[in-house]
Coordinates of C-alpha atoms in Angstrom, one line a residue:
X28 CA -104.0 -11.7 -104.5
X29 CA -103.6 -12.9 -108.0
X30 CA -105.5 -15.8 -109.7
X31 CA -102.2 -17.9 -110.0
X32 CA -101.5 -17.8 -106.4
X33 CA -104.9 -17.9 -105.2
X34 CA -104.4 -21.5 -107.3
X35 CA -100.9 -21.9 -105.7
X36 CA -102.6 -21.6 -102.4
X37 CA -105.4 -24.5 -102.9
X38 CA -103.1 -26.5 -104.5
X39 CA -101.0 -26.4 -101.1
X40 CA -104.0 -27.0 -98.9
X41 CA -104.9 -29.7 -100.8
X42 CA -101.4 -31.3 -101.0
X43 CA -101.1 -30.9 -97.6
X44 CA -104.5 -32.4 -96.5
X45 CA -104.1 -35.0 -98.9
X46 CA -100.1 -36.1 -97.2
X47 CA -101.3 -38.6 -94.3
X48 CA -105.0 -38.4 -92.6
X49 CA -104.9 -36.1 -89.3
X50 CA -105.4 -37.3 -85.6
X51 CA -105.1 -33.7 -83.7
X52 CA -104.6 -35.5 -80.3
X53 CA -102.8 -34.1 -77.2
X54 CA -99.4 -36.0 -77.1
X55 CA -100.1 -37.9 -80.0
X56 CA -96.8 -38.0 -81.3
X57 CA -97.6 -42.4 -81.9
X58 CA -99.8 -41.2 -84.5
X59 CA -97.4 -39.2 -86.4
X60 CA -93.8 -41.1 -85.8
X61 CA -93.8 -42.3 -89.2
X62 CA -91.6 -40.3 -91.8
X63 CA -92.4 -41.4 -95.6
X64 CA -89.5 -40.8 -98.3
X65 CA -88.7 -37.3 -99.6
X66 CA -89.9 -36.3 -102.8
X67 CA -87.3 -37.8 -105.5
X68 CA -88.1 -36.0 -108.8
X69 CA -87.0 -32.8 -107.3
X70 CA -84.5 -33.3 -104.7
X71 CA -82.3 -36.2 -106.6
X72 CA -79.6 -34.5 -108.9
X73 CA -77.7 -37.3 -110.2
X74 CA -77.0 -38.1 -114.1
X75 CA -80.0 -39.5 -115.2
X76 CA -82.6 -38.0 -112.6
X77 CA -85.5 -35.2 -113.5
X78 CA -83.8 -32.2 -112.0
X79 CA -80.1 -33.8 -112.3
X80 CA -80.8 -33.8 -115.8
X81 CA -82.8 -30.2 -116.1
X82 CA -79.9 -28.8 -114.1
X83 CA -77.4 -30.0 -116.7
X84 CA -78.5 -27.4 -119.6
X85 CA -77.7 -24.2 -117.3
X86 CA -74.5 -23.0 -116.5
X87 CA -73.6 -23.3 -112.7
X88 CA -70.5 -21.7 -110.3
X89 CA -69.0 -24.5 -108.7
X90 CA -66.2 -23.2 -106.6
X91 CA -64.4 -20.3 -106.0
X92 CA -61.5 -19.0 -108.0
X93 CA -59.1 -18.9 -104.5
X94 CA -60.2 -22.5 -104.5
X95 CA -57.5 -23.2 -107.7
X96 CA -53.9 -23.4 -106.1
X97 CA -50.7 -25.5 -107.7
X98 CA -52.7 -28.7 -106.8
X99 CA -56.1 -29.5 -108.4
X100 CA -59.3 -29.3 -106.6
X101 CA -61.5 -32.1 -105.6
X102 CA -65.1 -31.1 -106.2
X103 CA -68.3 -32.9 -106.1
X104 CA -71.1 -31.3 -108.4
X105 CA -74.8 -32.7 -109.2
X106 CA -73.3 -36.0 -107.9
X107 CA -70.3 -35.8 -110.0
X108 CA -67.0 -36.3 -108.6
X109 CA -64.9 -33.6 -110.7
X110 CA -61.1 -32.0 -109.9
X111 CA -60.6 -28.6 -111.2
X112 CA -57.6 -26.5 -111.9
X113 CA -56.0 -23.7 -113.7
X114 CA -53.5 -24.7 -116.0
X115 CA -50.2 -22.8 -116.4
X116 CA -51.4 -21.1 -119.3
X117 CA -54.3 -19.6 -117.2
X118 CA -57.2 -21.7 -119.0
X119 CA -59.7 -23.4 -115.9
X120 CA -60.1 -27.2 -116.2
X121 CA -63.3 -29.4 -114.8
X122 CA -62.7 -33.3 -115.6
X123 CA -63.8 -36.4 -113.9
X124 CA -62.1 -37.0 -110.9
X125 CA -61.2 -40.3 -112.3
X126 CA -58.5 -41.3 -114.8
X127 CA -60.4 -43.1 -117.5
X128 CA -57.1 -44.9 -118.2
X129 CA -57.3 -47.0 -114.2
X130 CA -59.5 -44.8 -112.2
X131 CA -56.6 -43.0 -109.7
X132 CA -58.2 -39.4 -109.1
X133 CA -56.6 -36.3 -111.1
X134 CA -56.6 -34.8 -107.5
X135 CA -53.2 -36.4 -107.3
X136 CA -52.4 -35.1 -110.6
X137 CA -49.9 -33.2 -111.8
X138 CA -50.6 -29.5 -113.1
X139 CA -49.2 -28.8 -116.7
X140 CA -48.5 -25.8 -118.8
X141 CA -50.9 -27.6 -121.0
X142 CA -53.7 -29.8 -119.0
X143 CA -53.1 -31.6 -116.0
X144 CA -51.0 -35.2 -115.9
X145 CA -52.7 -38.0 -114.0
X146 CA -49.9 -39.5 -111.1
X147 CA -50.2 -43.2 -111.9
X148 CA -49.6 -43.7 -115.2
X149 CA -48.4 -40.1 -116.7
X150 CA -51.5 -39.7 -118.8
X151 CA -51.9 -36.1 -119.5
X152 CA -55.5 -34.7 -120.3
X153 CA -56.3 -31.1 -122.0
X154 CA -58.8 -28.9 -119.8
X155 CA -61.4 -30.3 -123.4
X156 CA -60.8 -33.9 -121.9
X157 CA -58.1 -34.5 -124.9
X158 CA -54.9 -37.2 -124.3
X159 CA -52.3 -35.3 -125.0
X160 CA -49.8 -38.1 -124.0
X161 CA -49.7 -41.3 -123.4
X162 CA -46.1 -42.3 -121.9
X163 CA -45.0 -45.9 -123.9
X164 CA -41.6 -47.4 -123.8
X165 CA -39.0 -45.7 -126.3
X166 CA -39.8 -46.9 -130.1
X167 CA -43.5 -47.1 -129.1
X168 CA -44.3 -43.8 -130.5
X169 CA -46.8 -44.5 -132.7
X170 CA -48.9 -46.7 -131.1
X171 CA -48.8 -44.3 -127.4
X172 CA -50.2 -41.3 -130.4
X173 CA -52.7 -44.2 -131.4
X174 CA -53.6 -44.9 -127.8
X175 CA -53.7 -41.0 -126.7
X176 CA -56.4 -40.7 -129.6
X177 CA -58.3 -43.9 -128.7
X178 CA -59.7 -41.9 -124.7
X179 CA -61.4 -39.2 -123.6
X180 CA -61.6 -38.0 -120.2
X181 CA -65.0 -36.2 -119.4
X182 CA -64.8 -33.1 -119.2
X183 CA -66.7 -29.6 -118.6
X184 CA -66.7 -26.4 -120.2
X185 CA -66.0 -23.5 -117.5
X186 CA -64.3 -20.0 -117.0
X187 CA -63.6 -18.0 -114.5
X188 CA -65.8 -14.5 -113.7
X189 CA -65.3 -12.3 -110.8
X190 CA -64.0 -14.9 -108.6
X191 CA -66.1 -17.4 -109.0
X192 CA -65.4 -20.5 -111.9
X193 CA -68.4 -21.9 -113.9
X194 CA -69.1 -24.6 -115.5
X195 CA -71.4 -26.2 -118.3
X196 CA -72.2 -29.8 -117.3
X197 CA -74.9 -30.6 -119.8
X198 CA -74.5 -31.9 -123.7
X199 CA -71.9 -30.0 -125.9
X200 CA -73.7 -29.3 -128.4
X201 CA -77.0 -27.8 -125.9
X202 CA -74.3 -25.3 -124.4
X203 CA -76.5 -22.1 -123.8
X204 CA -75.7 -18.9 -122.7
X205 CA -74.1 -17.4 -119.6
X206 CA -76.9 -15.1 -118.5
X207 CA -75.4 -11.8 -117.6
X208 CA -78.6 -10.2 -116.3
X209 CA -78.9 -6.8 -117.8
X210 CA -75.6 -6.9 -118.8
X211 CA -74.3 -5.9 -115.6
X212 CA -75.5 -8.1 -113.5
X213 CA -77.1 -3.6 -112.2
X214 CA -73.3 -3.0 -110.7
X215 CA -73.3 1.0 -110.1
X216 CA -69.9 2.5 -111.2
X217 CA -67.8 2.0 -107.9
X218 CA -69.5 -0.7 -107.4
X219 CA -67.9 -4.5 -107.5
X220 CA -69.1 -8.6 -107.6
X221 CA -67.7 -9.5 -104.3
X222 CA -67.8 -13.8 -104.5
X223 CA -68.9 -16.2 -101.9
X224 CA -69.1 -19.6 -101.3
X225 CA -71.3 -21.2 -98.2
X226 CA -71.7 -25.4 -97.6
X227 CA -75.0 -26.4 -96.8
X228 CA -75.8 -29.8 -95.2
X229 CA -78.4 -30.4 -96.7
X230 CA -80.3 -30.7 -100.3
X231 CA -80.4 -28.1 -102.5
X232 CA -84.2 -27.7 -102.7
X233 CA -84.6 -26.6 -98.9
X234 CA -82.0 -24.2 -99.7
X235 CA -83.5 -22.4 -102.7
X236 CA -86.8 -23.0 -101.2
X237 CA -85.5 -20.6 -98.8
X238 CA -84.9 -17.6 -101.1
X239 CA -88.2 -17.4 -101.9
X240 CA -89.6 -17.8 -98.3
X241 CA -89.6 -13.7 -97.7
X242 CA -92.0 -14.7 -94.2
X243 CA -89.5 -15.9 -92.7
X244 CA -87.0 -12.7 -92.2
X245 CA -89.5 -11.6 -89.7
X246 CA -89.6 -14.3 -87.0
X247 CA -85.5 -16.2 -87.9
X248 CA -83.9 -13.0 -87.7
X249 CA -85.7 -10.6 -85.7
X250 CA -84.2 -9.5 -82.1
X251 CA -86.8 -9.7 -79.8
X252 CA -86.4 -13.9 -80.8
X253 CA -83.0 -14.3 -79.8
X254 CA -83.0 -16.3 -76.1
X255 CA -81.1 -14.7 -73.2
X256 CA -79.5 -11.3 -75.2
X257 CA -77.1 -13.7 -76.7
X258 CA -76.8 -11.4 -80.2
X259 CA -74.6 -12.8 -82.8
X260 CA -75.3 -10.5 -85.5
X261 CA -77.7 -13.0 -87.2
X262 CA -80.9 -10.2 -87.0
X263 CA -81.7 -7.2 -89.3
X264 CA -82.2 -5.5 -85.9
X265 CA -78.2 -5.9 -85.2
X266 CA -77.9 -4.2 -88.6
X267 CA -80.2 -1.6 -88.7
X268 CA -82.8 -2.6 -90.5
X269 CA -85.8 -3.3 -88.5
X270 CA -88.4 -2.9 -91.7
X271 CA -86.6 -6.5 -92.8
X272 CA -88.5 -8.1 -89.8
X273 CA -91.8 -6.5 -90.1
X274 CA -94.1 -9.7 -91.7
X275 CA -94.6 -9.0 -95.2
X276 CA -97.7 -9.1 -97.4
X277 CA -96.7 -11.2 -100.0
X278 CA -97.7 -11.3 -103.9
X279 CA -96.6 -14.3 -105.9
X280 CA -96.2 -13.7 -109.7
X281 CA -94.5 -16.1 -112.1
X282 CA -92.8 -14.1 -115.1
X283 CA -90.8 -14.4 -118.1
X284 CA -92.9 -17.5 -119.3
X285 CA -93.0 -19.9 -116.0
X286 CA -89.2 -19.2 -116.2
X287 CA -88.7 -17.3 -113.0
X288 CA -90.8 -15.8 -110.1
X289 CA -91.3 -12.4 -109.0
X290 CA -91.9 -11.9 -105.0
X291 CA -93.1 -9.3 -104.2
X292 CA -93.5 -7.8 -100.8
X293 CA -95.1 -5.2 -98.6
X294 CA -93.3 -4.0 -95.4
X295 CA -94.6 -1.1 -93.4
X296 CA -91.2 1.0 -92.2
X297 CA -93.6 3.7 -90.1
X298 CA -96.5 5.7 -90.4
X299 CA -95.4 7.5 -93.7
X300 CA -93.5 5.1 -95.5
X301 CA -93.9 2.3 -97.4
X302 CA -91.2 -1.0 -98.4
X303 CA -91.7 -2.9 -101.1
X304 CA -89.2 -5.4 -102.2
X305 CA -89.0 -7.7 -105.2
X306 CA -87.1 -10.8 -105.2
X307 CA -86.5 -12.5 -108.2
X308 CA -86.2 -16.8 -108.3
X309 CA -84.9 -17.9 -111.9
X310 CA -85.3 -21.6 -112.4
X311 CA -83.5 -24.0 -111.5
X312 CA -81.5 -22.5 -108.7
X313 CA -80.8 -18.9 -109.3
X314 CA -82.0 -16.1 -107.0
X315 CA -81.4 -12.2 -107.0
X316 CA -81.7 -10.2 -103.5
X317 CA -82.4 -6.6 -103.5
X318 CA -80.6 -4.9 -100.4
X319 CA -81.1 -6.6 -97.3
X320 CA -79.8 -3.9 -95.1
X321 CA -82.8 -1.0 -96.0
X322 CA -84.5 0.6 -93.0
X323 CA -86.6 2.6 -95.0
X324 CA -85.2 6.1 -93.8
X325 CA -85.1 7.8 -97.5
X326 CA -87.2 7.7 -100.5
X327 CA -86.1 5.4 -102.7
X328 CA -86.7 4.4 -106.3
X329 CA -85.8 1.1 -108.0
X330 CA -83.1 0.2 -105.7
X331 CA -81.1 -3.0 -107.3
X332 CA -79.1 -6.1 -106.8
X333 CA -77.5 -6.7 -103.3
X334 CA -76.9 -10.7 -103.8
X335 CA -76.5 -12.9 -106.3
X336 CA -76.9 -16.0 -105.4
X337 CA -77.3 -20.1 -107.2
X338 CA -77.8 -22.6 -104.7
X339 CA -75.6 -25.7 -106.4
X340 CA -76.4 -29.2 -105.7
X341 CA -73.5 -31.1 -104.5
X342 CA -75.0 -34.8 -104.1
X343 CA -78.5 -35.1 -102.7
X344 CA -77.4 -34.1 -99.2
X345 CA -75.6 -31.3 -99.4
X346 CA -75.4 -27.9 -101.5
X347 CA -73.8 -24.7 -101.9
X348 CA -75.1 -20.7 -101.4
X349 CA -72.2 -19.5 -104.1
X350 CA -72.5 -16.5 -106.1
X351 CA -71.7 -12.7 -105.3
X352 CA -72.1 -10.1 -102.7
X353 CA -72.4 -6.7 -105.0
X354 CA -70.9 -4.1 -102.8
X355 CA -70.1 -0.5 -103.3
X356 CA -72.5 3.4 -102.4
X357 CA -74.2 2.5 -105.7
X358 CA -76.7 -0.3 -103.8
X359 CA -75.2 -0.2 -100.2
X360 CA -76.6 3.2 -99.9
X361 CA -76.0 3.1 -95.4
X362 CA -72.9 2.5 -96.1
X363 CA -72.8 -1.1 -93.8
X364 CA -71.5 -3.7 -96.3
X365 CA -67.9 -5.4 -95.0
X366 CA -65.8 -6.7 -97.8
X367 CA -63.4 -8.6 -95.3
X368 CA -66.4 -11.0 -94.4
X369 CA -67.3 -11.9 -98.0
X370 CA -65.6 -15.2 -99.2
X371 CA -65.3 -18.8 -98.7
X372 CA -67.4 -19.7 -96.0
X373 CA -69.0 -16.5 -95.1
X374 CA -70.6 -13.5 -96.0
X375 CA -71.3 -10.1 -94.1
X376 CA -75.0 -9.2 -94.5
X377 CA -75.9 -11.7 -91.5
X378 CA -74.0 -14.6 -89.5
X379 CA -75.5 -17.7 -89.4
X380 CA -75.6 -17.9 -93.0
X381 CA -72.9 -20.8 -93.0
X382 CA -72.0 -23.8 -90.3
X383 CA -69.2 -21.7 -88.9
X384 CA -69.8 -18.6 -86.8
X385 CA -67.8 -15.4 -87.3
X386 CA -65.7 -15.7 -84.0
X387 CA -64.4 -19.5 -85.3
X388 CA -64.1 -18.5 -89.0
X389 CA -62.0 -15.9 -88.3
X390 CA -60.3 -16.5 -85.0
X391 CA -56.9 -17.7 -86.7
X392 CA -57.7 -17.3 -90.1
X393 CA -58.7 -14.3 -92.7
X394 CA -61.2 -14.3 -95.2
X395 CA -58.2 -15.7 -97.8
X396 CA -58.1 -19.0 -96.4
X397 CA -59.8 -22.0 -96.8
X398 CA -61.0 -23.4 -93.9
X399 CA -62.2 -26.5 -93.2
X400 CA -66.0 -26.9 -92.7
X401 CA -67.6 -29.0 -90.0
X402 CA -68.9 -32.3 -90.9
X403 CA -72.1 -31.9 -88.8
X404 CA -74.1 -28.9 -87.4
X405 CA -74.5 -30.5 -83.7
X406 CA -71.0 -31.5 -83.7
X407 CA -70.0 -27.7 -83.7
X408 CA -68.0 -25.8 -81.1
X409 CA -71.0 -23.1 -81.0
X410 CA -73.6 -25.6 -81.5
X411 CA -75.0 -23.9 -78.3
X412 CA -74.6 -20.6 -79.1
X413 CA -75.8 -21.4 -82.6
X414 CA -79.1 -22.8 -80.2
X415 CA -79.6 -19.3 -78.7
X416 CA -79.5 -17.2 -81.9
X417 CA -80.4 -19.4 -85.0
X418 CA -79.6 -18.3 -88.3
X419 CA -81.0 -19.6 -92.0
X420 CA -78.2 -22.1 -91.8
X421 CA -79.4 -23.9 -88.8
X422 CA -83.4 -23.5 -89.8
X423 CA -82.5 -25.1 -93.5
X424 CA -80.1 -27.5 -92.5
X425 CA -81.9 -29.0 -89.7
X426 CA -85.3 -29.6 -91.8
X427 CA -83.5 -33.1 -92.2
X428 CA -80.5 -33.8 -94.9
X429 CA -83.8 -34.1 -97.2
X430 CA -86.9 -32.0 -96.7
X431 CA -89.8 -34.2 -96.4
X432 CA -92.6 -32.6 -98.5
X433 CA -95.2 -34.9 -97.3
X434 CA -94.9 -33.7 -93.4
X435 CA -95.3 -29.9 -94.1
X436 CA -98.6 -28.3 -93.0
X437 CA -98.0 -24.6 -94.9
X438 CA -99.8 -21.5 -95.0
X439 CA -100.9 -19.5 -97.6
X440 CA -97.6 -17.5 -96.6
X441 CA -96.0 -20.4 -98.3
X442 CA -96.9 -19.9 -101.5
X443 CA -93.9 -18.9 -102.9
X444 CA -91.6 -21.8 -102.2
X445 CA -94.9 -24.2 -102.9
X446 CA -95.2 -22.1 -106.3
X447 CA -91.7 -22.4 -107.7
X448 CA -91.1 -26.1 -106.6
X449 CA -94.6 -26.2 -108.6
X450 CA -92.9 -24.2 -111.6
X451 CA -89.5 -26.6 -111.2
X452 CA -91.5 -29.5 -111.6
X453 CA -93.3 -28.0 -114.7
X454 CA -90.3 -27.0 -116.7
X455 CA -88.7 -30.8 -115.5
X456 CA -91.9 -32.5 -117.4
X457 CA -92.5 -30.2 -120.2
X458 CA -95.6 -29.4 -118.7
X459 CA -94.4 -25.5 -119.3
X460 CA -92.7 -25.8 -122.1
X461 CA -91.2 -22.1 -122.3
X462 CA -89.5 -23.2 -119.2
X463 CA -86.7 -26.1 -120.6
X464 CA -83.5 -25.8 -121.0
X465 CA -83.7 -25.5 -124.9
X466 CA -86.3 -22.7 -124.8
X467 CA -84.6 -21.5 -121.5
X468 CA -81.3 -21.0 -124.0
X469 CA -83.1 -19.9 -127.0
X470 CA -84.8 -17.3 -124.9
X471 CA -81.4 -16.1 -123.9
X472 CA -80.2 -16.0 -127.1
X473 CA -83.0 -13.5 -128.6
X474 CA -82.0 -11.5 -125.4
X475 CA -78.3 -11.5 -126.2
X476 CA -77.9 -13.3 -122.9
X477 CA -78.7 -9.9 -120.8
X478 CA -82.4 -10.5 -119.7
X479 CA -84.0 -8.0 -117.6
X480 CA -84.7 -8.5 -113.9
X481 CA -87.5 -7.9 -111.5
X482 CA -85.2 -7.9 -108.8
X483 CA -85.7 -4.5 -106.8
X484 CA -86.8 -2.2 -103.6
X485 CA -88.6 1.4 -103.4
X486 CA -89.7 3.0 -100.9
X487 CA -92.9 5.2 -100.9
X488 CA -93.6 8.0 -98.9
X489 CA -97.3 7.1 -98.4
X490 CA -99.4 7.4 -95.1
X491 CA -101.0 4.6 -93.8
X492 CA -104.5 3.9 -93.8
X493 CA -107.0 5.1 -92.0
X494 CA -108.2 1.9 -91.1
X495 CA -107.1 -1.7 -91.1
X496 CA -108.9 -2.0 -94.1
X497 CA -107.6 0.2 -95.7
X498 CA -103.9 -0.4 -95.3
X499 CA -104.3 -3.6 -96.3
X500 CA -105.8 -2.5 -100.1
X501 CA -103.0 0.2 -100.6
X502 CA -100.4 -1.9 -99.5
X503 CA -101.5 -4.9 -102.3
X504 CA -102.1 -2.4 -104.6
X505 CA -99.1 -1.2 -104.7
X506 CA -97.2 -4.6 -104.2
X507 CA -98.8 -5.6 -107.1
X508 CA -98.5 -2.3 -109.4
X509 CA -94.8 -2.5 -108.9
X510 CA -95.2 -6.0 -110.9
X511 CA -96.9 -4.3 -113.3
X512 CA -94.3 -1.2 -113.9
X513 CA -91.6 -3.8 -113.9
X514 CA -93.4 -6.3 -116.7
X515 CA -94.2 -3.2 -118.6
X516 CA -90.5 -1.7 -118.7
X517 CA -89.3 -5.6 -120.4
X518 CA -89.6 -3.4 -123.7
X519 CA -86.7 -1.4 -122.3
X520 CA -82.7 -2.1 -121.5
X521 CA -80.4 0.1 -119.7
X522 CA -80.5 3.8 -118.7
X523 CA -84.2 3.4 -120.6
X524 CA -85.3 1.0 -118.5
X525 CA -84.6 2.8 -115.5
X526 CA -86.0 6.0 -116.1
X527 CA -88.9 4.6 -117.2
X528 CA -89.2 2.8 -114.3
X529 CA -89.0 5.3 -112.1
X530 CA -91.3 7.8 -113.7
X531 CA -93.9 4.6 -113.3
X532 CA -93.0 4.6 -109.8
X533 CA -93.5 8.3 -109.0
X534 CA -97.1 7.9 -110.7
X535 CA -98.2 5.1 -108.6
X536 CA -97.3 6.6 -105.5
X537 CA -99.6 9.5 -106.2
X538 CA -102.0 7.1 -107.2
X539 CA -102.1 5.1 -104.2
X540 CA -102.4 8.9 -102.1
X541 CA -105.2 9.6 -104.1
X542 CA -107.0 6.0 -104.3
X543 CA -107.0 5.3 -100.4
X544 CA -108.0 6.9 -97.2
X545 CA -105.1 8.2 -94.7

């Protein structure tokens, strides 16, 4: 275990201990009935607010590109009620949702060759938030020009990229920018950037918290915890990939200056081989999954990205999972990835992802439509069946609309959502200041945008140990050598980058035979 988690741990303990004083009675639920408030400066993301404000200075999806028909779209992002469009001329739009002439809602606007034209009074806006007309009576001319000049409605920078539209919510003149993660965001030729979008009822913290809870894969969705044999395809079991619910040995390492965090865990597949996958948490809201559907059969060196995912505040109770599905031979190396379930409100690598179940999402509809998306998770049609075989919507969702902090009793398996919230609210108070937006975009910059990723999985053909003991030491060691190997390989891009990796990788597993007993 490393020195900063071994601090990440204490700190827990100690928060924990420190929440409200324990009475460990049988049925003593009088003692604990009271629920304090949730924990403001990270969960709020309104204008004005810690993380509302932090948030602003990245670059975020906020809807789907299927999502932008011949009527705009209403949208509410970090507490901002927004419409966005796609012009005639093909350029993407994100205003207020309110005309700032009388407030009526551009969702009821008209859509222009040029900008969109608000219903009640005819004002027109540019997708920059410019008047480009301003209907006065005939011989008023020049003072509707003088008018037009005289507003502004707010508006957003965004574009559109593989099927997904971004946008910049933060000061113009901050804009930083887009990170394109190694350039290629690791697609293998033949490989594509499928996009997704899943609603979450709930805040956006308990969400991303989630990413970078790897313990949980092994209890949530592992088959022998589904009640009665009612499978619904929300277990790695169901997809063949059993090593997904063995309980990892975790190592928590925060990289890139406080800027993101590496996870990295240990899996045992059998006997001869071991898993090791690296997820990587960027602040605020961005994670990168390496393949979720691995069993460990084959060999495997420096395996890539498999989802890329930002978890989007809409308001305070509610969020998004939107980002991309990379599909293709090049990561999906079994072969098991199905395009036809990637899109809005769902996506194939497990059900249960999203309030609606396969069999409802797609009983009269296909993956093209927009459905529309329950209000409530009990209020569900397979709010029973959802009961027998839970999936990470209904264990996130149903920590309350707001996570209360104060209630938790964690583990040291915790540590890495306890760690980044911990990072979040570092870079949010300049405690870490490496970690702000401004350094955040000046770090991009000296990167030309394409920073490398720790984001990963390899597996090792190496024995177990002979004893208990043992298998525990080789199986941190080489956790936290893969850490290593990836820090050491930031001097490197590309084709470089992966050779040398892999080199690196070969070497420790002969290390690791030679180092411990099997």
């Amino acid at each position: 275990m490393t020195s900063k988690q071994e601090q990440a741990e204490k700190k827990v303990s100690a928060s924990a201990g420190s929440a409200t004083p324990k009475k460990l009675v049988p049925y003593g639920g009088y003692y604990t009935n009271k629920v304090p408030g949730h924990d403001p400066e990270l969960t709020e993301v309104g204008p004005g607010t810690p993380t509302g404000e932090y948030m602003r200075g990245f670059w975020h999806p906020v809807c789907m590109s299927i999502e932008l028909t011949d009527t705009p779209k209403f949208l509410t992002i970090l507490c901002e009620e927004l419409v966005a469009f796609r012009d005639g001329s093909g350029r993407i739009g994100v205003l207020h949702a309110h005309c700032v002439h009388r407030g009526a809602s551009l969702e009821y606007g008209q859509i222009q060759e040029h900008g969109i034209k608000c219903c009640y009074h005819g004002m027109v806006f540019d997708v920059d938030g410019t008047c480009l007309n301003a209907p006065f009576p005939k011989g008023e001319e020049a003072e509707a020009k003088k008018y037009a000049c005289s507003i502004q409605q707010g508006a957003y920078k965004a574009f559109e990229r593989n099927g997904l539209v971004f946008a910049y919510m933060g000061p113009p003149d901050k804009e930083p920018p887009f990170p394109e993660w190694e350039s290629d965001f690791t697609v293998a030729p033949g490989d594509e950037l499928v996009p997704y979008s899943n609603f979450q009822h709930c805040n956006w913290l308990q969400v991303q918290d989630n990413a970078a809870d790897n313990f949980h894969t092994a209890e949530l969705h592992a088959a022998k915890n589904v009640v009665g044999g009612h499978f619904q395809g929300t277990t790695f079991d169901e997809v063949g990939s059993p090593t997904m619910e063995v309980h990892p040995d975790m190592q928590f390492v925060p990289i890139h200056g406080g800027r993101g965090l590496a996870c990295s865990g240990a899996r045992r597949v059998n006997n001869d081989k071991l898993f090791i996958r690296v997820q990587h948490q960027v602040l605020p809201n961005l994670s990168l999954h390496a393949y979720t559907s691995e069993d460990g059969s084959n060999k495997k060196l420096f395996s890539r990205f498999h989802i890329i995912r930002w978890t989007v505040p809409v308001d305070d109770f509610n969020s998004k999972m939107i980002g991309w599905r990379v599909m293709g031979p090049g990561i999906d190396t079994r072969g098991i990835g199905q395009k036809e379930l990637v899109g809005y409100e769902s996506i194939d690598f497990l059900d249960g992802q999203v309030a609606l179940r396969r069999a409802e999402r797609f009983g009269k509809h296909t993956i093209n439509d927009i459905v529309d998306i329950p209000t409530d998770h009990r209020a569900r049609s397979n709010y029973k069946m959802a009961q027998y075989a839970p999936g990470d919507y209904e264990a996130i969702i149903s920590q309350r609309p707001i996570a209360i902090h104060a209630l938790e009793n964690p583990t040291k398996f915790d540590a890495g959502p306890y760690l980044f919230r911990k990072m979040l609210r570092d870079a949010i108070r300049g405690s870490n200041p490496a970690a702000s937006a401004e350094s955040f975009s000046e770090w991009l910059k000296e990167l030309n945008g394409a920073p490398n990723s720790y984001c990963s999985g390899t597996v090792f053909e190496l024995p177990i140990g002979a004893t208990t003991e043992e298998e525990v030491a080789q199986r941190r060691f080489v956790a936290k050598g893969v850490i290593a190997i990836l820090t050491e390989s930031e001097q490197y891009k590309g084709n470089e980058r992966t050779d040398f990796v892999k080199q690196k990788m070969e070497a420790l597993e002969q290390t690791a035979k030679a180092q411990f007993k099997h």
